[in-house]
Short mmCIF file of C-alpha atoms in Angstrom, two decimals:
data_model
loop_
_atom_site.label_atom_id
_atom_site.label_comp_id
_atom_site.label_asym_id
_atom_site.label_seq_id
_atom_site.Cartn_x
_atom_site.Cartn_y
_atom_site.Cartn_z
CA MET A 84 11.94 23.43 -20.57
CA PRO A 85 14.64 20.60 -19.64
CA TRP A 86 13.39 21.29 -16.06
CA VAL A 87 9.66 20.69 -17.30
CA LEU A 88 10.44 17.98 -19.20
CA GLY A 89 12.61 16.53 -16.15
CA LEU A 90 9.23 16.86 -13.69
CA LEU A 91 7.75 14.94 -16.21
CA ALA A 92 10.08 11.75 -16.61
CA LEU A 93 10.37 11.95 -12.59
CA THR A 94 5.99 11.90 -12.79
CA ALA A 95 6.37 9.25 -14.85
CA LEU A 96 8.98 7.31 -12.43
CA ARG A 97 6.61 7.97 -9.36
CA LEU A 98 3.77 6.66 -11.99
CA GLY A 99 5.44 3.17 -11.80
CA ALA A 100 6.69 3.29 -8.27
CA ALA A 101 3.04 3.61 -7.76
CA ALA A 102 1.67 0.58 -9.17
CA LEU A 103 4.68 -2.02 -8.49
CA LEU A 104 4.67 -0.71 -4.63
CA PRO A 105 2.87 -3.04 -2.07
CA LEU A 106 -0.47 -0.71 -0.42
CA THR A 107 -0.03 0.15 2.87
CA PRO A 108 -2.53 -0.43 5.71
CA ASP A 109 -3.52 3.10 5.90
CA GLU A 110 -4.15 3.27 1.87
CA ALA A 111 -6.14 0.11 2.06
CA TYR A 112 -8.27 1.58 4.76
CA TYR A 113 -9.16 4.89 3.03
CA TRP A 114 -9.68 2.42 -0.20
CA ILE A 115 -12.71 1.78 1.69
CA TRP A 116 -13.70 4.78 2.15
CA ALA A 117 -13.45 5.59 -1.43
CA ARG A 118 -16.48 3.27 -1.51
CA ASP A 119 -18.42 4.63 1.07
CA LEU A 120 -18.27 8.66 0.26
CA GLN A 121 -19.52 10.34 3.11
CA GLY A 122 -18.49 13.81 4.14
CA GLY A 123 -16.17 13.05 6.37
CA TYR A 124 -14.86 10.12 9.09
CA LEU A 125 -13.17 9.68 12.17
CA ASP A 126 -9.66 9.85 11.40
CA HIS A 127 -10.17 12.83 9.05
CA PRO A 128 -11.96 15.02 6.24
CA PRO A 129 -13.16 13.48 3.36
CA MET A 130 -10.69 14.60 0.23
CA VAL A 131 -8.13 11.50 0.34
CA ALA A 132 -11.48 9.20 -0.20
CA LEU A 133 -12.68 11.49 -3.10
CA TRP A 134 -9.03 11.30 -4.84
CA ILE A 135 -9.18 6.86 -4.55
CA TRP A 136 -12.62 7.34 -6.00
CA ALA A 137 -11.39 9.41 -8.95
CA GLY A 138 -8.69 6.98 -9.67
CA THR A 139 -9.80 3.87 -9.12
CA ALA A 140 -12.34 5.22 -11.29
CA LEU A 141 -10.03 5.83 -14.22
CA ALA A 142 -7.50 2.84 -13.40
CA GLY A 143 -9.32 0.24 -11.20
CA ASP A 144 -9.35 -0.95 -7.48
CA GLY A 145 -5.26 -1.32 -7.80
CA ALA A 146 -2.16 0.17 -6.62
CA LEU A 147 -2.01 2.50 -9.39
CA GLY A 148 -5.81 3.04 -9.42
CA ILE A 149 -5.26 4.09 -5.19
CA ARG A 150 -3.02 6.68 -6.04
CA LEU A 151 -3.12 7.28 -9.64
CA LEU A 152 -3.88 11.53 -8.84
CA GLY A 153 -0.91 11.31 -6.37
CA PRO A 154 2.10 11.96 -8.56
CA LEU A 155 -0.54 13.87 -11.21
CA GLY A 156 -1.00 15.72 -8.27
CA LEU A 157 2.75 17.01 -7.24
CA ALA A 158 3.92 17.96 -11.02
CA LEU A 159 0.82 20.55 -10.73
CA ALA A 160 2.44 21.25 -6.78
CA SER A 161 5.77 21.57 -8.45
CA LEU A 162 4.74 24.29 -10.78
CA ALA A 163 2.69 26.03 -8.70
CA LEU A 164 5.93 26.17 -6.60
CA ALA A 165 8.25 27.46 -9.21
CA SER A 166 5.48 30.00 -10.06
CA ALA A 167 4.98 31.11 -6.77
CA GLY A 168 8.53 31.32 -5.62
CA ASP A 169 9.28 33.56 -9.08
CA THR A 170 6.24 35.58 -7.84
CA LEU A 171 6.95 36.09 -4.22
CA MET A 172 11.04 37.41 -5.04
CA PRO A 173 10.73 38.25 -8.50
CA ARG A 174 14.70 39.97 -7.82
CA LEU A 175 15.94 36.47 -6.54
CA ARG A 176 13.78 34.64 -8.50
CA PRO A 177 13.86 31.09 -6.76
CA GLY A 178 11.17 28.85 -8.18
CA ARG A 179 12.26 26.66 -10.05
CA PRO A 180 15.26 25.67 -7.29
CA ALA A 181 12.83 25.43 -4.81
CA ALA A 182 10.69 23.19 -6.90
CA LEU A 183 14.18 21.00 -7.82
CA LEU A 184 14.66 20.96 -3.52
CA LEU A 185 11.59 20.01 -2.98
CA ASN A 186 10.90 17.24 -5.11
CA ALA A 187 14.30 16.21 -3.77
CA MET A 188 13.20 15.41 -0.05
CA PRO A 189 12.15 12.19 0.75
CA VAL A 190 9.03 13.06 2.36
CA THR A 191 7.90 14.47 -1.01
CA ASN A 192 8.92 11.52 -2.81
CA ALA A 193 6.78 9.32 -0.16
CA GLY A 194 3.85 12.15 -0.70
CA ALA A 195 3.89 11.33 -4.35
CA VAL A 196 3.31 8.00 -4.41
CA LEU A 197 1.81 6.78 -1.24
CA MET A 198 -2.43 7.95 -1.55
CA THR A 199 -2.51 9.63 1.96
CA PRO A 200 -4.51 12.29 3.34
CA ASP A 201 -1.13 14.41 3.52
CA THR A 202 -1.15 14.29 -0.21
CA PRO A 203 -4.37 15.92 -1.42
CA LEU A 204 -3.20 18.53 1.78
CA PHE A 205 0.10 18.88 -0.09
CA VAL A 206 -0.83 19.58 -3.97
CA PHE A 207 -3.60 22.35 -1.65
CA TRP A 208 -1.44 23.86 0.26
CA CYS A 209 1.26 24.14 -2.70
CA LEU A 210 -1.83 26.00 -5.04
CA ALA A 211 -3.24 27.84 -2.09
CA LEU A 212 0.27 29.56 -2.11
CA TRP A 213 0.72 30.17 -5.53
CA ALA A 214 -2.88 31.47 -5.28
CA ALA A 215 -1.53 34.21 -2.27
CA ALA A 216 1.97 34.82 -4.21
CA ARG A 217 0.16 35.75 -7.27
CA LEU A 218 -2.54 38.07 -4.63
CA HIS A 219 0.26 39.86 -3.16
CA ALA A 220 2.27 40.88 -6.95
CA THR A 221 -0.74 41.76 -8.73
CA GLY A 222 -2.63 43.81 -5.87
CA ASN A 223 -5.90 42.17 -7.49
CA GLY A 224 -7.90 41.34 -5.07
CA ARG A 225 -10.19 38.65 -6.79
CA TRP A 226 -7.29 36.08 -6.17
CA TRP A 227 -9.00 36.29 -2.88
CA LEU A 228 -11.13 33.80 -4.03
CA ALA A 229 -8.54 31.32 -5.23
CA VAL A 230 -6.82 31.70 -2.07
CA GLY A 231 -9.96 31.02 0.03
CA ALA A 232 -11.44 27.58 -2.45
CA LEU A 233 -7.77 26.26 -2.35
CA SER A 234 -7.69 26.60 1.69
CA GLY A 235 -11.05 24.97 2.03
CA LEU A 236 -10.13 22.37 -0.21
CA ALA A 237 -6.51 21.72 1.90
CA LEU A 238 -9.16 21.85 5.23
CA ALA A 239 -11.24 19.21 3.93
CA SER A 240 -7.74 16.65 3.34
CA LYS A 241 -7.18 17.38 6.81
CA TYR A 242 -7.26 19.73 9.59
CA THR A 243 -3.52 20.86 10.15
CA ALA A 244 -4.28 22.63 7.19
CA VAL A 245 -5.82 25.09 9.41
CA LEU A 246 -2.05 26.36 10.13
CA LEU A 247 -2.11 27.84 6.45
CA GLY A 248 -5.13 30.12 7.33
CA ALA A 249 -3.64 31.25 10.11
CA GLY A 250 -0.79 31.69 8.49
CA LEU A 251 -2.12 33.71 5.99
CA VAL A 252 -4.58 36.36 8.97
CA LEU A 253 -0.73 36.55 10.86
CA TRP A 254 0.43 38.18 7.49
CA LEU A 255 -2.50 40.07 6.97
CA VAL A 256 -1.79 41.64 10.89
CA ALA A 257 1.81 41.85 10.59
CA GLU A 258 2.53 43.48 7.36
CA PRO A 259 1.48 46.65 6.23
CA SER A 260 0.97 46.56 2.04
CA ALA A 261 -1.57 43.54 3.54
CA ARG A 262 -3.52 44.92 6.33
CA ARG A 263 -5.46 47.14 3.60
CA TRP A 264 -7.42 43.39 2.54
CA TRP A 265 -9.32 43.84 5.65
CA ARG A 266 -11.45 46.86 4.14
CA SER A 267 -11.87 44.54 1.23
CA PRO A 268 -15.39 42.28 0.20
CA TRP A 269 -12.83 39.88 -1.57
CA LEU A 270 -11.27 39.13 1.37
CA TYR A 271 -14.46 37.69 2.96
CA ALA A 272 -15.92 36.22 -0.60
CA GLY A 273 -12.63 34.18 -0.20
CA GLY A 274 -12.79 32.97 3.18
CA ALA A 275 -16.96 32.21 2.42
CA LEU A 276 -15.38 29.55 -0.48
CA ALA A 277 -13.30 28.34 2.02
CA ALA A 278 -16.05 27.34 4.40
CA ALA A 279 -17.89 26.22 1.75
CA ALA A 280 -15.76 23.78 0.87
CA PHE A 281 -15.21 22.34 4.08
CA SER A 282 -19.20 22.34 5.07
CA PRO A 283 -19.44 18.69 4.28
CA VAL A 284 -17.09 18.36 7.39
CA VAL A 285 -18.68 20.09 9.43
CA ALA A 286 -22.22 18.38 8.24
CA TRP A 287 -21.08 14.91 9.05
CA ASN A 288 -19.77 16.06 12.10
CA ALA A 289 -22.38 17.72 13.21
CA ALA A 290 -24.32 14.47 12.60
CA HIS A 291 -21.98 12.04 14.11
CA GLY A 292 -21.76 13.75 17.51
CA TRP A 293 -18.62 15.78 16.58
CA ALA A 294 -16.71 12.27 16.39
CA SER A 295 -13.92 13.43 13.72
CA PHE A 296 -13.61 17.06 15.45
CA ALA A 297 -13.11 14.83 18.68
CA LYS A 298 -10.50 12.83 18.49
CA GLN A 299 -8.37 14.67 15.91
CA GLY A 300 -8.77 17.83 18.73
CA GLY A 301 -7.80 15.63 21.82
CA ARG A 302 -4.83 14.58 19.66
CA ALA A 303 -3.34 17.95 19.02
CA ALA A 304 -4.30 18.45 22.74
CA ALA A 305 -2.49 15.27 24.41
CA GLY A 306 0.23 15.90 26.30
CA GLU A 307 2.10 13.15 27.82
CA GLY A 308 4.76 15.55 29.91
CA LEU A 309 8.12 13.53 28.08
CA GLY A 310 9.99 16.22 27.21
CA ILE A 311 13.05 15.53 25.35
CA ARG A 312 12.39 12.39 24.19
CA TYR A 313 9.48 13.51 21.67
CA LEU A 314 11.55 16.41 20.92
CA ALA A 315 14.25 14.39 19.84
CA GLU A 316 12.07 12.11 17.78
CA LEU A 317 10.80 14.79 15.87
CA LEU A 318 13.99 16.51 14.58
CA GLY A 319 15.26 12.94 14.19
CA GLY A 320 12.52 12.55 11.45
CA GLN A 321 12.88 15.16 9.74
CA LEU A 322 16.36 14.99 9.15
CA GLY A 323 15.35 11.59 7.49
CA LEU A 324 12.11 12.50 6.07
CA ALA A 325 13.48 16.19 4.48
CA SER A 326 17.28 15.16 4.08
CA PRO A 327 19.69 16.42 6.83
CA ILE A 328 20.99 19.22 4.04
CA LEU A 329 17.55 20.58 2.77
CA LEU A 330 16.23 20.69 6.38
CA VAL A 331 19.26 23.12 7.57
CA LEU A 332 18.75 25.09 3.64
CA CYS A 333 15.28 25.18 5.11
CA VAL A 334 15.90 26.62 8.56
CA ILE A 335 18.80 29.17 7.09
CA GLY A 336 16.35 30.22 4.46
CA THR A 337 13.15 30.89 6.50
CA GLY A 338 15.38 32.33 9.26
CA ALA A 339 16.76 34.53 6.07
CA ALA A 340 13.13 35.17 4.84
CA ALA A 341 11.86 36.26 8.55
CA LEU A 342 14.87 38.88 8.96
CA ALA A 343 14.16 39.72 4.98
CA TRP A 344 10.86 40.75 6.35
CA VAL A 345 11.43 43.20 9.37
CA ARG A 346 14.44 44.50 8.39
CA GLY A 347 13.20 45.59 4.78
CA ARG A 348 9.60 45.39 4.98
CA GLU A 349 9.65 42.66 2.09
CA GLY A 350 6.12 41.44 2.07
CA GLY A 351 6.90 38.25 -0.34
CA ALA A 352 9.55 37.57 1.93
CA GLY A 353 7.02 37.95 5.20
CA LEU A 354 4.58 35.91 3.64
CA LEU A 355 6.75 32.94 3.27
CA ALA A 356 7.59 32.66 6.81
CA ALA A 357 4.56 33.55 7.82
CA ILE A 358 2.98 30.61 6.69
CA THR A 359 6.27 28.87 7.83
CA LEU A 360 7.49 29.83 11.48
CA PRO A 361 4.46 29.77 13.72
CA ALA A 362 3.63 26.63 12.39
CA ALA A 363 6.80 25.17 13.35
CA LEU A 364 6.94 26.32 16.60
CA LEU A 365 3.52 24.81 17.02
CA PHE A 366 5.10 21.38 16.41
CA LEU A 367 8.06 21.98 18.46
CA TRP A 368 6.13 22.92 21.34
CA GLN A 369 3.61 19.88 21.26
CA ALA A 370 6.44 17.55 21.25
CA LEU A 371 7.51 18.72 23.88
CA GLY A 372 4.40 17.03 25.53
CA SER A 373 3.09 14.50 23.18
CA ARG A 374 4.10 12.61 20.11
CA VAL A 375 4.28 14.62 16.65
CA GLN A 376 4.13 12.53 13.54
CA GLY A 377 7.09 12.53 11.22
CA ASN A 378 4.73 13.46 8.01
CA TRP A 379 2.84 16.70 10.34
CA PRO A 380 5.73 18.60 9.16
CA ALA A 381 6.31 18.26 6.00
CA ILE A 382 3.46 21.12 4.72
CA LEU A 383 6.44 23.49 6.62
CA TYR A 384 8.34 22.35 3.37
CA PRO A 385 6.99 24.57 0.52
CA ALA A 386 7.66 27.77 1.84
CA ALA A 387 10.38 27.37 3.53
CA CYS A 388 12.24 25.38 -0.14
CA ILE A 389 11.05 29.13 -1.84
CA ALA A 390 13.25 30.43 0.99
CA ALA A 391 16.03 27.97 1.30
CA ALA A 392 16.29 28.79 -2.80
CA GLY A 393 16.82 32.54 -2.39
CA PHE A 394 18.48 33.04 0.68
CA THR A 395 21.30 30.22 0.36
CA ALA A 396 24.28 29.05 -1.28
CA ARG A 397 23.26 27.27 -4.76
CA GLY A 398 26.37 24.88 -4.11
CA TRP A 399 24.60 23.82 -1.04
CA GLN A 400 21.52 23.56 -2.80
CA ARG A 401 22.87 21.20 -5.54
CA GLY A 402 24.42 19.02 -2.50
CA GLY A 403 21.10 19.09 -0.60
CA ALA A 404 19.15 18.22 -3.78
CA ILE A 405 21.34 15.52 -4.03
CA LEU A 406 21.48 13.61 -1.30
CA GLY A 407 17.48 13.81 -1.23
CA GLY A 408 17.19 12.23 -4.23
CA VAL A 409 19.80 9.30 -3.62
CA MET A 410 17.74 8.94 -0.64
CA SER A 411 14.25 8.94 -2.13
CA ALA A 412 15.53 6.20 -4.30
CA ALA A 413 17.17 4.04 -1.74
CA ILE A 414 13.73 4.55 0.57
CA LEU A 415 11.71 3.64 -2.55
CA ILE A 416 14.34 0.74 -3.74
CA GLN A 417 14.11 -0.79 -0.56
CA ALA A 418 10.20 -0.91 0.09
CA GLY A 419 10.07 -2.18 -3.77
CA ALA A 420 12.84 -4.72 -3.63
CA ALA A 421 14.06 -4.97 -0.42
CA PRO A 422 17.81 -5.86 -1.53
CA LEU A 423 19.00 -5.26 1.95
CA ALA A 424 17.91 -8.33 4.46
CA LEU A 425 16.94 -5.42 7.11
CA PRO A 426 14.83 -6.85 10.31
CA ARG A 427 11.82 -4.83 11.16
CA ARG A 428 13.02 -2.41 13.42
CA ALA A 429 15.18 -1.07 11.34
CA ASP A 430 13.07 -1.28 8.37
CA PRO A 431 9.89 0.73 8.27
CA THR A 432 9.20 -0.39 5.04
CA LEU A 433 9.06 -3.96 6.09
CA ALA A 434 6.81 -2.98 8.28
CA ARG A 435 3.99 -1.43 6.55
CA LEU A 436 4.54 -2.45 2.87
CA GLY A 437 5.55 -6.28 3.17
CA GLY A 438 4.13 -9.50 2.56
CA TRP A 439 0.15 -9.02 2.19
CA PRO A 440 -0.14 -10.87 -0.43
CA GLU A 441 0.99 -13.55 0.88
CA LEU A 442 -0.86 -13.55 4.26
CA ALA A 443 -4.05 -13.39 2.63
CA ALA A 444 -2.64 -16.20 0.67
CA GLU A 445 -1.98 -18.47 3.96
CA ALA A 446 -5.54 -16.69 6.00
CA GLU A 447 -7.29 -18.02 2.91
CA ALA A 448 -6.23 -21.65 2.88
CA ALA A 449 -6.58 -21.06 6.84
CA ARG A 450 -10.05 -20.40 6.16
CA LEU A 451 -10.36 -23.32 3.54
CA ARG A 452 -9.30 -26.25 6.07
CA ALA A 453 -11.68 -24.93 9.35
CA GLY A 454 -14.64 -24.84 6.57
CA ALA A 455 -15.17 -20.82 7.86
CA SER A 456 -17.29 -18.64 5.92
CA PHE A 457 -15.33 -15.67 6.06
CA ILE A 458 -12.13 -14.02 7.61
CA ALA A 459 -12.64 -11.15 9.94
CA ALA A 460 -9.95 -8.49 11.51
CA GLU A 461 -10.58 -5.65 14.51
CA GLU A 462 -7.45 -4.33 13.12
CA TYR A 463 -9.21 -1.70 10.68
CA GLY A 464 -5.32 -1.25 7.87
CA LEU A 465 -5.61 -5.50 8.24
CA ALA A 466 -9.04 -5.90 7.87
CA ALA A 467 -8.56 -3.43 4.49
CA GLU A 468 -5.98 -5.35 3.55
CA LEU A 469 -7.60 -8.57 3.11
CA SER A 470 -10.22 -6.89 1.74
CA LEU A 471 -8.09 -5.88 -0.86
CA HIS A 472 -5.86 -9.35 -1.38
CA LEU A 473 -8.22 -11.89 -0.56
CA PRO A 474 -9.91 -14.36 -3.67
CA PRO A 475 -13.08 -13.02 -5.15
CA GLY A 476 -16.02 -13.60 -3.42
CA VAL A 477 -14.79 -14.50 -0.05
CA PRO A 478 -16.49 -12.08 2.59
CA VAL A 479 -14.33 -10.24 5.02
CA VAL A 480 -15.79 -8.93 8.09
CA ALA A 481 -14.15 -5.49 10.10
CA ILE A 482 -15.53 -5.09 13.97
CA GLY A 483 -15.09 -2.25 15.80
CA ASP A 484 -16.53 1.21 16.86
CA ARG A 485 -14.99 3.07 14.23
CA TRP A 486 -17.28 0.57 11.57
CA ALA A 487 -20.85 2.27 12.83
CA LEU A 488 -19.72 5.60 11.23
CA PHE A 489 -19.55 4.23 7.61
CA THR A 490 -22.64 2.92 6.00
CA LEU A 491 -21.23 -0.14 4.94
CA PRO A 492 -23.59 -3.54 5.95
CA ARG A 493 -23.63 -4.80 8.89
CA PRO A 494 -22.37 -9.46 8.37
CA ALA A 495 -25.33 -11.60 7.93
CA PRO A 496 -26.32 -13.83 11.74
CA GLY A 497 -25.31 -17.20 12.57
CA GLY A 498 -21.64 -17.32 10.25
CA THR A 499 -18.57 -18.71 11.65
CA GLY A 500 -15.68 -17.24 10.65
CA LEU A 501 -11.45 -16.72 10.93
CA MET A 502 -10.12 -13.57 12.41
CA LEU A 503 -6.83 -12.65 12.70
CA ARG A 504 -5.53 -10.55 15.13
CA SER A 505 -2.14 -9.19 15.46
CA LEU A 506 0.04 -10.43 18.63
CA ARG A 507 1.65 -6.68 18.52
CA ARG A 508 -2.09 -6.05 20.40
CA GLY A 509 -0.81 -8.05 23.18
CA GLU A 510 -2.85 -10.85 25.02
CA GLY A 511 -5.82 -8.59 25.92
CA PRO A 512 -9.47 -9.52 26.18
CA SER A 513 -10.62 -9.89 21.97
CA LEU A 514 -13.36 -7.27 21.14
CA TRP A 515 -14.74 -10.47 19.08
CA PRO A 516 -16.81 -12.60 21.63
CA GLY A 517 -16.04 -16.47 22.45
CA ALA A 518 -13.36 -15.92 19.36
CA VAL A 519 -11.51 -19.56 20.29
CA PRO A 520 -7.51 -19.85 19.40
CA LEU A 521 -6.41 -21.91 16.33
CA GLY A 522 -2.81 -21.23 15.58
CA GLU A 523 -0.60 -18.54 14.88
CA LEU A 524 -0.21 -16.66 10.85
CA VAL A 525 2.98 -15.06 10.17
CA ARG A 526 3.30 -12.50 7.61
CA SER A 527 7.12 -11.60 6.18
CA ARG A 528 9.35 -10.56 3.21
CA GLN A 529 11.83 -12.92 1.71
CA GLY A 530 11.93 -14.73 5.19
CA ILE A 531 11.76 -12.07 7.67
CA GLU A 532 9.30 -11.81 9.57
CA ALA A 533 7.16 -8.62 9.74
CA GLU A 534 4.04 -9.10 12.08
CA ARG A 535 2.24 -12.27 13.75
CA TYR A 536 -1.10 -13.00 13.97
CA ARG A 537 -3.42 -15.40 15.74
CA LEU A 538 -6.10 -17.64 13.83
CA LEU A 539 -9.43 -17.63 16.46
CA ARG A 540 -12.36 -19.25 15.22
CA VAL A 541 -15.29 -16.66 15.38
CA GLU A 542 -18.96 -16.13 15.41
CA THR A 543 -21.04 -13.24 13.98
CA PRO A 544 -21.43 -10.65 16.84
CA PRO A 545 -23.97 -9.77 17.94
CA GLY A 546 -26.23 -6.53 16.68
CA GLU A 547 -24.71 -4.69 19.52
CA VAL A 548 -21.11 -5.18 18.66
CA PRO A 549 -20.43 -2.61 15.86
CA ALA A 550 -19.27 -4.55 12.15
CA ALA A 551 -18.89 -4.46 8.89
CA LEU A 552 -19.03 -6.51 6.20
CA LEU A 553 -16.65 -4.78 3.85
CA PRO A 554 -16.40 -3.84 -0.21
CA ARG A 555 -14.59 -6.38 -2.20
CA PRO A 556 -12.38 -5.14 -5.41
CA ARG A 557 -14.42 -4.71 -8.54
#
C-alpha cells in the first residue's frame, strides 16, 4: 500500500534523525536508568528505561541505541491508529487520514525521535485505543484482556495514563451499549492485567516511601494562582506542538464526535470523546493555577485525530498536514544543523541539545589541568550528559537526594574532583560542601551561548551526602 510505504520511509527518516541529533539531558538521565533497572524511579515509572535498555542492547550506548524503539514504536502506533479509526467509524473510514494528521504533528515527530517517558506512553495509548475499538466493534469480551494489558503498560510508562482508564470508565457509564460490560468477567480480568502490569511500580514506591507517587501527586495538585498566564502558555504551546490548523481541526472534530454521540448514540464516536474531552478539561483546569508542560496533552491527539479525520473537511486536513510537516522538518533541521543563528531564548533546540560533546571536552581539559581525579555535577541532566560524553575511564559523580534511590555505587572517599554548576541556578550555596571556585566554562553551538557553568574544586562528600558514581558507555 502506498501509505504503508510512506510510513516506512518516514520511519527511516526518523531513525536517521535519532542517530544524528544530540541527546538531551533528560535522555541521558534515562540512559542512567537503563543501567540501573528498577521497578520505578523518583520521576516516572520504568518503561522508558526498559525501552532504552532494549535499544542499547541492540545498537549500543549511542544516540541510535537510546532512541531505537521510538521510531519503530511510532510506526506500530500509526498502524494501530489507522485500524482503530476505521473500526470505530466504518462508514466514514477516517483511519488513514487520522494517521497522516498524527504523523504530521511536531509533537509526534519529536516523540518519535527523542526518547522520553511520553514515547512508550504514546505508543501503548494508541495500541490500547485500537484494542478498545476492536472490543466495541466485535462485542467480544476477550478484547478486554488486550485493553487492560496495554493500558497497564501505558501506566507503567507515565502516570498520566490514568486518564485513559478514566475515559474508558466514563464511556462504560455513559454509553448504553457498553454498560453490559459491567456484568462481564472479561472487564475485571482486563483490570487485573492492568494492575499486574503496574504492580512493579507500586512495589517500588512501597519500598521507597512512596517517593514517586508523592512527587507526581504533588505536581498534579500544585497551584500558584496565576490564572491566565499558564493557560495562555498551555494554549500557545499546543499551537506549536500540534501546529495551528491541526489543533483547530482536533478541537472541532472532538466536539463533533461528542455531538454525534449525544444525538445519534454513536458509540464509536463516544469512545473518542470520552477519552479526549475529560482529560482536555483537566489540563485546562490545572493551567488556571499551575504550569502544564506542553508535552502532557500529547496523549489527547490520537483520538482527536481520528475525530478530526472523520468530521472535518479533507481540504483543511491536507493543508494542516502540510503545515505540520513543514514545521516538524524545520524544528528537526534547526536541532541538527542550526541554519538559523538564534539566541537561547528563541531556540529551545540550542538550550537542550547544543554543545554537549564540546562542553565535556572542555571539562576534561580543565580536569587534567587541575589534577582532579573525577568530574562531578549537582544537576542530574548535566551529570548524565557528562557521563555519556567524557572520555572512557573518567569517573563521573552525581550529587543530590534523588541518587539515594538508585543502587549505583558511591564514589570512593578521599578524592579530589572538578564540579560543573550552571550559573542559571543562581549564586546559592552548593550542595557539595567545601566547593572552591576555579573559573567558568561555556556550552555553545556555532559560537552562540547555550549555558554558562562555574567550575569548582570539590572533595568526595561525606557519607551522609547522597552521591553516586555514574555508569559509563560500554
